[in-house]
Amino acid sequence: FSREYPEEFIETGVSAIDGMNTLVRGQKLPIFSTSGLPHSELAMQIARQATVPEEEEESDDEEGSEFAVVFGAMGITQEEANEFMEDFERTGALERSVVFMNLADDPAVERTVTPRMVLTTAEYLAFEKEYHVLVILTDMTNYCEALREIGAAREEVPGRRGY
């Protein structure tokens, strides 16, 4: 047996991704960055430009053809949060988005719960409402730091249970 050839993709509007590292429905697209690089701008660009191409043999009913972006940001500054929201409102991306934001001054426990809330919302939209959903989680580094912080507070050895 072989895997089914992926045919349904999500257009991100970023030519380097769409042309060389196509994002297929159900696939994860990691974006690795370091301090000083515009990873937040890239996440915003994908959130506002992403679309699902129309199927050629589309039936008359519109069920399952809706597209939503579920966006989660962890450990970001208030300035970054304002920038995300202003960009989503200005470009109209907010109309088809669900946004979860955990700020840097919020408790670390909330930072670890944010991705779970994002994924639960995405599953609800996908399976209950039959939406096509794109999940964007940004700054996973802050998420990992929160896990380390909680582990240190519980006096756990970092490699013992893993993160």
PDB file of C-alpha atoms in Angstrom, residues 6-146:
ATOM      1  CA  PRO A   6      -2.069  14.835  -1.782  1.00  0.00           C
ATOM      2  CA  GLU A   7      -4.058  17.006  -4.155  1.00  0.00           C
ATOM      3  CA  GLU A   8      -5.890  19.496  -1.944  1.00  0.00           C
ATOM      4  CA  PHE A   9      -3.596  22.319  -0.969  1.00  0.00           C
ATOM      5  CA  ILE A  10      -3.860  25.646   0.798  1.00  0.00           C
ATOM      6  CA  GLU A  11      -2.503  28.686  -0.999  1.00  0.00           C
ATOM      7  CA  THR A  12      -0.568  30.825   1.466  1.00  0.00           C
ATOM      8  CA  GLY A  13       0.134  33.722  -0.863  1.00  0.00           C
ATOM      9  CA  VAL A  14       3.854  33.316  -0.174  1.00  0.00           C
ATOM     10  CA  SER A  15       5.489  32.204  -3.417  1.00  0.00           C
ATOM     11  CA  ALA A  16       8.396  30.399  -1.724  1.00  0.00           C
ATOM     12  CA  ILE A  17       5.949  28.227   0.224  1.00  0.00           C
ATOM     13  CA  ASP A  18       3.372  27.748  -2.537  1.00  0.00           C
ATOM     14  CA  GLY A  19       5.993  26.941  -5.165  1.00  0.00           C
ATOM     15  CA  MET A  20       8.607  24.925  -3.316  1.00  0.00           C
ATOM     16  CA  ASN A  21       7.062  23.707  -0.052  1.00  0.00           C
ATOM     17  CA  THR A  22       3.367  23.454  -0.846  1.00  0.00           C
ATOM     18  CA  LEU A  23       1.070  23.326   2.169  1.00  0.00           C
ATOM     19  CA  VAL A  24      -1.343  20.410   1.768  1.00  0.00           C
ATOM     20  CA  ARG A  25      -4.529  20.141   3.821  1.00  0.00           C
ATOM     21  CA  GLY A  26      -3.807  18.335   7.070  1.00  0.00           C
ATOM     22  CA  GLN A  27      -0.087  19.083   6.912  1.00  0.00           C
ATOM     23  CA  LYS A  28       2.026  21.083   9.331  1.00  0.00           C
ATOM     24  CA  LEU A  29       4.277  23.864   8.075  1.00  0.00           C
ATOM     25  CA  PRO A  30       6.952  24.788  10.610  1.00  0.00           C
ATOM     26  CA  ILE A  31       8.501  28.218  10.283  1.00  0.00           C
ATOM     27  CA  PHE A  32      11.794  28.426  12.134  1.00  0.00           C
ATOM     28  CA  SER A  33      13.140  31.827  12.936  1.00  0.00           C
ATOM     29  CA  THR A  34      15.524  33.608  15.207  1.00  0.00           C
ATOM     30  CA  SER A  35      15.489  36.938  16.943  1.00  0.00           C
ATOM     31  CA  GLY A  36      15.400  39.865  14.544  1.00  0.00           C
ATOM     32  CA  LEU A  37      13.832  37.999  11.621  1.00  0.00           C
ATOM     33  CA  PRO A  38      10.278  38.879  10.528  1.00  0.00           C
ATOM     34  CA  HIS A  39       8.496  35.671  11.580  1.00  0.00           C
ATOM     35  CA  SER A  40       5.517  37.630  12.949  1.00  0.00           C
ATOM     36  CA  GLU A  41       5.112  39.455   9.641  1.00  0.00           C
ATOM     37  CA  LEU A  42       5.221  36.133   7.788  1.00  0.00           C
ATOM     38  CA  ALA A  43       2.548  34.671  10.088  1.00  0.00           C
ATOM     39  CA  MET A  44       0.365  37.757   9.517  1.00  0.00           C
ATOM     40  CA  GLN A  45       0.862  37.523   5.753  1.00  0.00           C
ATOM     41  CA  ILE A  46      -0.138  33.858   5.677  1.00  0.00           C
ATOM     42  CA  ALA A  47      -3.187  34.521   7.899  1.00  0.00           C
ATOM     43  CA  ARG A  48      -4.503  37.320   5.691  1.00  0.00           C
ATOM     44  CA  GLN A  49      -3.694  35.771   2.272  1.00  0.00           C
ATOM     45  CA  ALA A  50      -4.393  32.062   2.784  1.00  0.00           C
ATOM     46  CA  THR A  51      -7.153  30.547   0.655  1.00  0.00           C
ATOM     47  CA  VAL A  52      -8.407  27.147  -0.393  1.00  0.00           C
ATOM     48  CA  PRO A  53      -8.572  26.859  -4.183  1.00  0.00           C
ATOM     49  CA  GLU A  54     -12.043  26.134  -5.512  1.00  0.00           C
ATOM     50  CA  GLU A  55     -12.623  22.549  -6.586  1.00  0.00           C
ATOM     51  CA  GLU A  56     -13.319  22.104 -10.292  1.00  0.00           C
ATOM     52  CA  GLU A  57     -16.218  19.720  -9.734  1.00  0.00           C
ATOM     53  CA  GLU A  58     -17.927  21.812  -7.078  1.00  0.00           C
ATOM     54  CA  SER A  59     -21.536  20.916  -6.382  1.00  0.00           C
ATOM     55  CA  ASP A  60     -24.380  23.381  -5.855  1.00  0.00           C
ATOM     56  CA  ASP A  61     -24.360  23.155  -2.076  1.00  0.00           C
ATOM     57  CA  GLU A  62     -21.853  25.347  -0.284  1.00  0.00           C
ATOM     58  CA  GLU A  63     -21.458  22.994   2.677  1.00  0.00           C
ATOM     59  CA  GLY A  64     -17.840  22.368   3.556  1.00  0.00           C
ATOM     60  CA  SER A  65     -16.547  25.164   1.347  1.00  0.00           C
ATOM     61  CA  GLU A  66     -16.105  27.748   4.109  1.00  0.00           C
ATOM     62  CA  PHE A  67     -12.532  28.606   5.086  1.00  0.00           C
ATOM     63  CA  ALA A  68     -11.340  29.797   8.483  1.00  0.00           C
ATOM     64  CA  VAL A  69      -8.025  30.679  10.062  1.00  0.00           C
ATOM     65  CA  VAL A  70      -7.497  29.853  13.733  1.00  0.00           C
ATOM     66  CA  PHE A  71      -4.601  31.968  14.958  1.00  0.00           C
ATOM     67  CA  GLY A  72      -2.814  31.473  18.262  1.00  0.00           C
ATOM     68  CA  ALA A  73      -0.018  33.662  19.590  1.00  0.00           C
ATOM     69  CA  MET A  74       1.875  32.745  22.741  1.00  0.00           C
ATOM     70  CA  GLY A  75       4.006  34.969  24.923  1.00  0.00           C
ATOM     71  CA  ILE A  76       3.860  38.010  22.678  1.00  0.00           C
ATOM     72  CA  THR A  77       4.100  41.631  23.771  1.00  0.00           C
ATOM     73  CA  GLN A  78       1.100  43.953  23.888  1.00  0.00           C
ATOM     74  CA  GLU A  79       2.628  45.854  20.964  1.00  0.00           C
ATOM     75  CA  GLU A  80       2.782  42.675  18.858  1.00  0.00           C
ATOM     76  CA  ALA A  81      -0.794  41.769  19.826  1.00  0.00           C
ATOM     77  CA  ASN A  82      -2.004  45.205  18.733  1.00  0.00           C
ATOM     78  CA  GLU A  83      -0.080  44.859  15.472  1.00  0.00           C
ATOM     79  CA  PHE A  84      -1.685  41.470  14.744  1.00  0.00           C
ATOM     80  CA  MET A  85      -5.212  42.711  15.487  1.00  0.00           C
ATOM     81  CA  GLU A  86      -4.813  45.958  13.537  1.00  0.00           C
ATOM     82  CA  ASP A  87      -3.487  44.041  10.529  1.00  0.00           C
ATOM     83  CA  PHE A  88      -6.324  41.485  10.671  1.00  0.00           C
ATOM     84  CA  GLU A  89      -8.957  44.237  10.976  1.00  0.00           C
ATOM     85  CA  ARG A  90      -7.432  46.434   8.249  1.00  0.00           C
ATOM     86  CA  THR A  91      -7.154  43.591   5.721  1.00  0.00           C
ATOM     87  CA  GLY A  92     -10.492  41.933   6.514  1.00  0.00           C
ATOM     88  CA  ALA A  93      -8.840  38.698   7.657  1.00  0.00           C
ATOM     89  CA  LEU A  94     -10.544  39.018  11.046  1.00  0.00           C
ATOM     90  CA  GLU A  95     -13.924  38.187   9.458  1.00  0.00           C
ATOM     91  CA  ARG A  96     -12.813  34.596   8.821  1.00  0.00           C
ATOM     92  CA  SER A  97     -10.495  34.214  11.809  1.00  0.00           C
ATOM     93  CA  VAL A  98     -10.621  33.052  15.396  1.00  0.00           C
ATOM     94  CA  VAL A  99      -7.785  34.620  17.387  1.00  0.00           C
ATOM     95  CA  PHE A 100      -6.257  33.470  20.686  1.00  0.00           C
ATOM     96  CA  MET A 101      -3.553  35.670  22.197  1.00  0.00           C
ATOM     97  CA  ASN A 102      -1.474  34.981  25.261  1.00  0.00           C
ATOM     98  CA  LEU A 103       0.599  37.985  26.271  1.00  0.00           C
ATOM     99  CA  ALA A 104       4.101  37.888  27.730  1.00  0.00           C
ATOM    100  CA  ASP A 105       2.828  39.140  31.099  1.00  0.00           C
ATOM    101  CA  ASP A 106       0.167  36.401  31.335  1.00  0.00           C
ATOM    102  CA  PRO A 107       0.869  33.328  33.509  1.00  0.00           C
ATOM    103  CA  ALA A 108       2.956  30.526  32.003  1.00  0.00           C
ATOM    104  CA  VAL A 109       0.125  28.043  32.577  1.00  0.00           C
ATOM    105  CA  GLU A 110      -2.096  30.022  30.208  1.00  0.00           C
ATOM    106  CA  ARG A 111       0.657  29.861  27.603  1.00  0.00           C
ATOM    107  CA  THR A 112       0.611  26.055  27.736  1.00  0.00           C
ATOM    108  CA  VAL A 113      -3.186  25.957  27.360  1.00  0.00           C
ATOM    109  CA  THR A 114      -3.338  28.317  24.358  1.00  0.00           C
ATOM    110  CA  PRO A 115      -2.337  25.739  21.689  1.00  0.00           C
ATOM    111  CA  ARG A 116      -4.880  23.280  23.079  1.00  0.00           C
ATOM    112  CA  MET A 117      -7.658  25.873  22.830  1.00  0.00           C
ATOM    113  CA  VAL A 118      -6.577  26.730  19.281  1.00  0.00           C
ATOM    114  CA  LEU A 119      -6.575  23.091  18.179  1.00  0.00           C
ATOM    115  CA  THR A 120      -9.898  22.356  19.907  1.00  0.00           C
ATOM    116  CA  THR A 121     -11.486  25.304  18.093  1.00  0.00           C
ATOM    117  CA  ALA A 122     -10.000  24.160  14.784  1.00  0.00           C
ATOM    118  CA  GLU A 123     -11.325  20.626  15.292  1.00  0.00           C
ATOM    119  CA  TYR A 124     -14.785  21.985  16.096  1.00  0.00           C
ATOM    120  CA  LEU A 125     -14.853  24.134  12.952  1.00  0.00           C
ATOM    121  CA  ALA A 126     -13.518  21.298  10.805  1.00  0.00           C
ATOM    122  CA  PHE A 127     -15.570  18.375  12.080  1.00  0.00           C
ATOM    123  CA  GLU A 128     -18.776  19.977  13.363  1.00  0.00           C
ATOM    124  CA  LYS A 129     -19.132  22.931  10.978  1.00  0.00           C
ATOM    125  CA  GLU A 130     -17.300  21.369   7.991  1.00  0.00           C
ATOM    126  CA  TYR A 131     -14.944  24.302   7.473  1.00  0.00           C
ATOM    127  CA  HIS A 132     -11.560  24.087   5.833  1.00  0.00           C
ATOM    128  CA  VAL A 133      -9.268  25.314   8.620  1.00  0.00           C
ATOM    129  CA  LEU A 134      -5.739  26.684   8.689  1.00  0.00           C
ATOM    130  CA  VAL A 135      -4.122  26.762  12.140  1.00  0.00           C
ATOM    131  CA  ILE A 136      -1.298  29.214  12.778  1.00  0.00           C
ATOM    132  CA  LEU A 137       0.575  29.037  16.082  1.00  0.00           C
ATOM    133  CA  THR A 138       3.237  31.633  16.658  1.00  0.00           C
ATOM    134  CA  ASP A 139       5.922  31.778  18.938  1.00  0.00           C
ATOM    135  CA  MET A 140       6.385  28.175  19.937  1.00  0.00           C
ATOM    136  CA  THR A 141       9.657  29.218  21.594  1.00  0.00           C
ATOM    137  CA  ASN A 142       7.638  31.057  24.252  1.00  0.00           C
ATOM    138  CA  TYR A 143       5.468  27.952  24.673  1.00  0.00           C
ATOM    139  CA  CYS A 144       8.545  25.789  25.266  1.00  0.00           C
ATOM    140  CA  GLU A 145       9.941  28.306  27.750  1.00  0.00           C
ATOM    141  CA  ALA A 146       6.651  28.154  29.660  1.00  0.00           C
TER     142      ALA A 146
END
